[in-house]
PDB file of C-alpha atoms in Angstrom:
ATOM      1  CA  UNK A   1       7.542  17.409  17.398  1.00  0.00           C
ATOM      2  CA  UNK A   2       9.247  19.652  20.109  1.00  0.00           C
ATOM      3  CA  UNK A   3       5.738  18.744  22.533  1.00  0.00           C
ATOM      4  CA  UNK A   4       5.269  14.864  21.707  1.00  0.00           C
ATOM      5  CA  UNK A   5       9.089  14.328  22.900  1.00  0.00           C
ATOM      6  CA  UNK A   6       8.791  16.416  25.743  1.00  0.00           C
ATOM      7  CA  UNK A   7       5.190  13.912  26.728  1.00  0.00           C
ATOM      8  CA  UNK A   8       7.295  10.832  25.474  1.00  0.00           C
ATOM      9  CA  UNK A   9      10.867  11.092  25.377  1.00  0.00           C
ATOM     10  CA  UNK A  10      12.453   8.996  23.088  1.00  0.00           C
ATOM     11  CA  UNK A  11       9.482   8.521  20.789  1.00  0.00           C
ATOM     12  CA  UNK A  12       9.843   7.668  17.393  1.00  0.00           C
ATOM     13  CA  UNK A  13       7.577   9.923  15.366  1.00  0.00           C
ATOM     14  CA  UNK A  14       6.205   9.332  11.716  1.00  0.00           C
ATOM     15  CA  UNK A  15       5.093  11.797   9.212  1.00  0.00           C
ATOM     16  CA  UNK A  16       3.555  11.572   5.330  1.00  0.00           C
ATOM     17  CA  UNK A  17       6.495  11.906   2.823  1.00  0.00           C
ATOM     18  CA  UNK A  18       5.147  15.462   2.168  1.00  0.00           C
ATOM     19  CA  UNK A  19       7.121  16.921   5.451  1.00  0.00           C
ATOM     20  CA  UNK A  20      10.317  15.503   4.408  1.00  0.00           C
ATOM     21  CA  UNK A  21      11.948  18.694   2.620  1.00  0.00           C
ATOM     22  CA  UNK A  22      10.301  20.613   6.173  1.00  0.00           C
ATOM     23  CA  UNK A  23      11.854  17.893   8.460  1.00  0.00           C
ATOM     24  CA  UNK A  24      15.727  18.110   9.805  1.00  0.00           C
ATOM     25  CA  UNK A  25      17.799  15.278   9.744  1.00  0.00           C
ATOM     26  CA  UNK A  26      16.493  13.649  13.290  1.00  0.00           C
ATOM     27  CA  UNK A  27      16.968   9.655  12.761  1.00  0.00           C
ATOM     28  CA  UNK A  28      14.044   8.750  15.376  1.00  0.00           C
ATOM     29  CA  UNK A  29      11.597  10.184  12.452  1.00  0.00           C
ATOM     30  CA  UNK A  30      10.260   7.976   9.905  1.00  0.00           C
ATOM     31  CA  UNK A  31       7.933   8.992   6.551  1.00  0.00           C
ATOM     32  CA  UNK A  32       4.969   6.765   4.871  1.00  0.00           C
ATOM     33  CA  UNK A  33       5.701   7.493   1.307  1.00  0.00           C
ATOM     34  CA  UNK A  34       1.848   7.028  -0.263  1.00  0.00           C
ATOM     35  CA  UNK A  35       3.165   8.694  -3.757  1.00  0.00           C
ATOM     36  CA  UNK A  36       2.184   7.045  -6.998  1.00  0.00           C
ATOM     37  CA  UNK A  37       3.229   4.882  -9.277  1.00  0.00           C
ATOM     38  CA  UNK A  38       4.966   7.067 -11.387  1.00  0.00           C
ATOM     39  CA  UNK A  39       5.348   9.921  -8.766  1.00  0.00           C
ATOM     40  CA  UNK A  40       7.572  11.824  -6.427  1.00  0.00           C
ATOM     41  CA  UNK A  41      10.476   9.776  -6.334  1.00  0.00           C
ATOM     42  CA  UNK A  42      12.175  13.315  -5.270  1.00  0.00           C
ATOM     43  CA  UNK A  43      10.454  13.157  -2.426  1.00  0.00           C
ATOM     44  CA  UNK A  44      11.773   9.966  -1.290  1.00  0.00           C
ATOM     45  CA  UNK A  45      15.217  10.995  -2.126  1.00  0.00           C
ATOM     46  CA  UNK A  46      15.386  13.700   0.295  1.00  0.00           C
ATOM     47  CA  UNK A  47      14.554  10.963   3.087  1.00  0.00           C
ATOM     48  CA  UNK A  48      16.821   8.290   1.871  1.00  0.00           C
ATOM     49  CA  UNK A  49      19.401  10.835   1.266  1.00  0.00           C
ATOM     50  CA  UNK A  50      19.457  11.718   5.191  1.00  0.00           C
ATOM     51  CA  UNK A  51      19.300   7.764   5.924  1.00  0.00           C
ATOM     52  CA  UNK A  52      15.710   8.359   7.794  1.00  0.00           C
ATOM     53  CA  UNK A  53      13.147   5.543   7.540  1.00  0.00           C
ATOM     54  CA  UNK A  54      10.526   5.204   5.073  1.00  0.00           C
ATOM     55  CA  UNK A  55       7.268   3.007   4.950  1.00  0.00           C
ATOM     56  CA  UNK A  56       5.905   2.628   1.244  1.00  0.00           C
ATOM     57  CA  UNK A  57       2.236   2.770   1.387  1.00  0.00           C
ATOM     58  CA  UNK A  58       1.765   3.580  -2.356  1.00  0.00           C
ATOM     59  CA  UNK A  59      -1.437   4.517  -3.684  1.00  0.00           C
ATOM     60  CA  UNK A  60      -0.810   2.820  -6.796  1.00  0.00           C
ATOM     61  CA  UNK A  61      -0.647  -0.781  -5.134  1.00  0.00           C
ATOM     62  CA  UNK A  62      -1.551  -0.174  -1.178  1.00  0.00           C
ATOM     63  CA  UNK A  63      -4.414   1.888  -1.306  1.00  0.00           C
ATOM     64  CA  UNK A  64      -7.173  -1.117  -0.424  1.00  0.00           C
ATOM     65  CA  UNK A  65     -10.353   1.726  -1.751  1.00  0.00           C
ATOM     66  CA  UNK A  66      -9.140   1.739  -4.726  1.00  0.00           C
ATOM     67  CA  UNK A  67     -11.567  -0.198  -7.410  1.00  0.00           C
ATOM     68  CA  UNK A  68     -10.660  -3.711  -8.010  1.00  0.00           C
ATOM     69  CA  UNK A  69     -11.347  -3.042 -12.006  1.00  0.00           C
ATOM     70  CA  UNK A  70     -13.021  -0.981 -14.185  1.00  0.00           C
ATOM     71  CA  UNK A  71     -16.549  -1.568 -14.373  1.00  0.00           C
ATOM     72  CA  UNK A  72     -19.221   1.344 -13.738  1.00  0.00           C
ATOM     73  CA  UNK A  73     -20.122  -1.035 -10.716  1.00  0.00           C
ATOM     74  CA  UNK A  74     -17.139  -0.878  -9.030  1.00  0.00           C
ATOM     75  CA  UNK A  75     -17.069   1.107  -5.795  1.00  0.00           C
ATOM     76  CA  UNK A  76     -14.156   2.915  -5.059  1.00  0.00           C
ATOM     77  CA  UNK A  77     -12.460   6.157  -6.914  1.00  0.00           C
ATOM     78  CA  UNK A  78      -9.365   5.057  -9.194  1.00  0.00           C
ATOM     79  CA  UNK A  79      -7.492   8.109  -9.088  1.00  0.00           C
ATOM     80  CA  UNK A  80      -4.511   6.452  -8.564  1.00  0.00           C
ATOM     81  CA  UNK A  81      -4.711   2.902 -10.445  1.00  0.00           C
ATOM     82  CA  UNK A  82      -7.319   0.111 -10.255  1.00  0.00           C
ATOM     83  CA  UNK A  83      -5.643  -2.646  -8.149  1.00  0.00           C
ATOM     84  CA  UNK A  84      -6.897  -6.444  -8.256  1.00  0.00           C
ATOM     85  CA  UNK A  85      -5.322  -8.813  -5.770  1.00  0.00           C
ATOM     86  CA  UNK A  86      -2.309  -9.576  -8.698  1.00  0.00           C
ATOM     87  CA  UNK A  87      -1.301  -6.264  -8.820  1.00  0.00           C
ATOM     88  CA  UNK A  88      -0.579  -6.482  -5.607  1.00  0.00           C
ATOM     89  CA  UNK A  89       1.092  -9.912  -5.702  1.00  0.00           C
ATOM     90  CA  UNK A  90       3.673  -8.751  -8.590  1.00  0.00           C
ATOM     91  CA  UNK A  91       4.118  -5.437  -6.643  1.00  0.00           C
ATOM     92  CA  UNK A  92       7.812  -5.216  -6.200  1.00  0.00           C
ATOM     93  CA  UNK A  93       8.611  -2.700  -4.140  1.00  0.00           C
ATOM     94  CA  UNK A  94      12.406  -1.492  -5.024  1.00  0.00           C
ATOM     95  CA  UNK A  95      11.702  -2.422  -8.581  1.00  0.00           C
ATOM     96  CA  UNK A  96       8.403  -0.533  -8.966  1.00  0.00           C
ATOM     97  CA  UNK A  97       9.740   2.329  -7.376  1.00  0.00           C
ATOM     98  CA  UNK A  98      13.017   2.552  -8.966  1.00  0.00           C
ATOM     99  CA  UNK A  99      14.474   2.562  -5.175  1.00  0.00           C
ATOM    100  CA  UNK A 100      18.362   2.243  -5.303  1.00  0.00           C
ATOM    101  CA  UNK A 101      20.581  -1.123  -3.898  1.00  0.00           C
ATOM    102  CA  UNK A 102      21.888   1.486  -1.410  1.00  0.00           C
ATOM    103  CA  UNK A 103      18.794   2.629  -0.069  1.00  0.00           C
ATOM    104  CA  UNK A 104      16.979  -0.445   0.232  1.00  0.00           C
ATOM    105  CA  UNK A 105      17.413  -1.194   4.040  1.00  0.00           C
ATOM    106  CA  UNK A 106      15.507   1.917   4.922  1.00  0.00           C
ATOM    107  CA  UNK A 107      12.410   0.773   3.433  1.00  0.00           C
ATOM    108  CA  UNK A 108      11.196  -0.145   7.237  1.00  0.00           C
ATOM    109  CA  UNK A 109       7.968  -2.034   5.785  1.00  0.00           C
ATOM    110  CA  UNK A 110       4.788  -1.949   3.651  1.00  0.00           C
ATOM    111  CA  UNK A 111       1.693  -0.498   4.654  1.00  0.00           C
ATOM    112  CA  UNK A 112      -1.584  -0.454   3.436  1.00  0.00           C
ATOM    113  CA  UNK A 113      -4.268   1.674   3.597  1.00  0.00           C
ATOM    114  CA  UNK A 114      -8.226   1.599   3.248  1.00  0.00           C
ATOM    115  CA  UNK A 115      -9.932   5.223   3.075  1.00  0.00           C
ATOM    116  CA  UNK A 116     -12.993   4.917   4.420  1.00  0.00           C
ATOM    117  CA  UNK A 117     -14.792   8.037   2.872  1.00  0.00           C
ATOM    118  CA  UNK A 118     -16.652   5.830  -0.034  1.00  0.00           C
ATOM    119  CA  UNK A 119     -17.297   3.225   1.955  1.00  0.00           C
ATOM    120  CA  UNK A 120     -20.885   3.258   2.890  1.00  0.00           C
ATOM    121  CA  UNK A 121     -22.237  -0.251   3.342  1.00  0.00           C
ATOM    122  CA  UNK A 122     -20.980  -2.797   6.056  1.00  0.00           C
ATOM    123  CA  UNK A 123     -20.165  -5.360   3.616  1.00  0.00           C
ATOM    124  CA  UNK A 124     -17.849  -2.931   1.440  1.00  0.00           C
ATOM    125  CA  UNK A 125     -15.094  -2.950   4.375  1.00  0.00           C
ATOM    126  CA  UNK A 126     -14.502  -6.582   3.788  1.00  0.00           C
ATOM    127  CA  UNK A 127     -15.039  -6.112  -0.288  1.00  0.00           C
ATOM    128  CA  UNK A 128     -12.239  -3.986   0.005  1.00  0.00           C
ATOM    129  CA  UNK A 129      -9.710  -5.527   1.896  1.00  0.00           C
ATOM    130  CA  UNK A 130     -10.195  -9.607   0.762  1.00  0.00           C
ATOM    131  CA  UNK A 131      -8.850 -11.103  -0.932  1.00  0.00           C
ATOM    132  CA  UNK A 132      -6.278  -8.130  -1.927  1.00  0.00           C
ATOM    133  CA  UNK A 133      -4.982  -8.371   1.930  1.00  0.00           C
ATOM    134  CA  UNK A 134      -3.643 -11.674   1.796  1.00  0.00           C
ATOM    135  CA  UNK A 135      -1.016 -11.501  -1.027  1.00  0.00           C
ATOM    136  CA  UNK A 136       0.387  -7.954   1.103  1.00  0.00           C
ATOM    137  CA  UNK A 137       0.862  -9.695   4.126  1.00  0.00           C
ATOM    138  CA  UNK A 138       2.899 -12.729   2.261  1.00  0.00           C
ATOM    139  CA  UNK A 139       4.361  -9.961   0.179  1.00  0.00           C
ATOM    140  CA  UNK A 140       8.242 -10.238   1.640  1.00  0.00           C
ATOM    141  CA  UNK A 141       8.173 -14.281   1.952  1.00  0.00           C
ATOM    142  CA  UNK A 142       7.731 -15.367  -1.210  1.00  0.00           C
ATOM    143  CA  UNK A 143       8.855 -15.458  -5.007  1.00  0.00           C
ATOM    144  CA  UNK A 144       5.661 -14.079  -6.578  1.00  0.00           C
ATOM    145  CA  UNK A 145       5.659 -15.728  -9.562  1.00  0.00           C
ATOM    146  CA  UNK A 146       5.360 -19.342  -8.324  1.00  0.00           C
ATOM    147  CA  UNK A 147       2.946 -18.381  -5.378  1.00  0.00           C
ATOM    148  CA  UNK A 148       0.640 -16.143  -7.465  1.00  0.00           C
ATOM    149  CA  UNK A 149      -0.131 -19.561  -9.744  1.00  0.00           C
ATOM    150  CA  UNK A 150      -0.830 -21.340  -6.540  1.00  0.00           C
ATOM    151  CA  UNK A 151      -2.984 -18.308  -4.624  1.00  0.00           C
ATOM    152  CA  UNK A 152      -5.301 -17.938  -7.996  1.00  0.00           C
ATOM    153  CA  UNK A 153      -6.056 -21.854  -8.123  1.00  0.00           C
ATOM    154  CA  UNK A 154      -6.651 -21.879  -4.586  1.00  0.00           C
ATOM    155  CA  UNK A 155      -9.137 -18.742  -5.520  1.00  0.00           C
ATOM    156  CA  UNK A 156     -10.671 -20.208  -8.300  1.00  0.00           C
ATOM    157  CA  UNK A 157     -11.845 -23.492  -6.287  1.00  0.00           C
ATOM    158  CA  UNK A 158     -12.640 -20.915  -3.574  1.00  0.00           C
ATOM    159  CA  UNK A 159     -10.436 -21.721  -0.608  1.00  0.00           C
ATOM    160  CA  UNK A 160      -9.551 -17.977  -0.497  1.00  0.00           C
ATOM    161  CA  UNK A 161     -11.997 -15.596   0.029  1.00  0.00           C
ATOM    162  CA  UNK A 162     -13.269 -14.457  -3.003  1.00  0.00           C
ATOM    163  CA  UNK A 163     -14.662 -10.606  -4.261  1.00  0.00           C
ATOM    164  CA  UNK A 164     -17.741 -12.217  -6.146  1.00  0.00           C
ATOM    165  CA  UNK A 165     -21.034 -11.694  -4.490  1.00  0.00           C
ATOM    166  CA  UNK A 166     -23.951 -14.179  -3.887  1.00  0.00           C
ATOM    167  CA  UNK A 167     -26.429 -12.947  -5.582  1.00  0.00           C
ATOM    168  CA  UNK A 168     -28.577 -10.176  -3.287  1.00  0.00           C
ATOM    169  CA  UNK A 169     -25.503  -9.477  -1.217  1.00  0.00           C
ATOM    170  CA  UNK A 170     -25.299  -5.565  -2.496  1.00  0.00           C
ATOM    171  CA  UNK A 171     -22.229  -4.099  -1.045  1.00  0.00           C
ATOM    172  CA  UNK A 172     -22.192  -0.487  -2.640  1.00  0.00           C
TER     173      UNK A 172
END
């Protein structure tokens, strides 16, 4: 930490919610908190305790490599949950995560990621992220209920992209 703010002073560093307990109580750090759905809420305690930053990138709604269901022809591992686009539509983050009135302006943002270490075909990158990108990025701006109804119709007649193949198009 010392060396970055010695190359960029004033720099605003971010670390994964594991070096929290490690970390002092420096308010130009921020964490991405990728625990689970049911984990490490501990973890995030320590960082909202010392009023430092956090962005949620949870691995049981945000992790994009994760399989869209369970079928044995799903790519993707699902150690963490299987997430189709409506789990990520009725994510809500201070609900979900049991994250405290008080604490809620230091969630800085949401963040997604996509692990690229089973992805092994050109056409998986875009399997992966459509359509389960769209609903993140209107995550904050809407009331999920009434715009998940509208997103799925507009699925369904296929103005949204849409997971299902053509038939030939193999992208495992």
């Amino acid at each position: 930490r010392d060396v970055a703010r010695r190359v960029v002073p004033g720099i605003k560093l971010g670390f994964w919610h594991e070096v929290a307990p490690y970390a002092d109580d420096d308010q130009n750090i921020w964490f991405n908190d990728w625990t689970t759905a049911a984990g490490q809420r501990q973890s995030r305690q320590v960082m909202f305790n010392r009023r430092q930053q956090v962005v949620i990138g949870n691995a049981s709604y945000l992790y994009l490599d994760m399989p869209h269901a369970f079928h044995p022809d799903e790519p993707g591992l699902p150690w963490a949950a299987y997430i189709d686009t409506r789990r990520i539509y009725e994510f809500d983050v201070f609900a979900n995560l049991d994250i405290a009135q008080d604490d809620q302006h230091l969630v800085a943002g949401l963040q997604a990621q996509l692990w690229s270490e089973t992805l092994y075909a050109p056409g998986q990158f875009d399997y992966h992220l459509f359509p389960r990108l769209i609903p993140l990025t209107e995550h904050e701006v809407r009331d999920y209920k009434v715009a998940w109804k509208r997103f799925h119709q507009a699925q369904m007649l296929g103005i949204l992209c849409s997971r299902h193949r053509r038939r030939g198009d193999d992208v495992r």
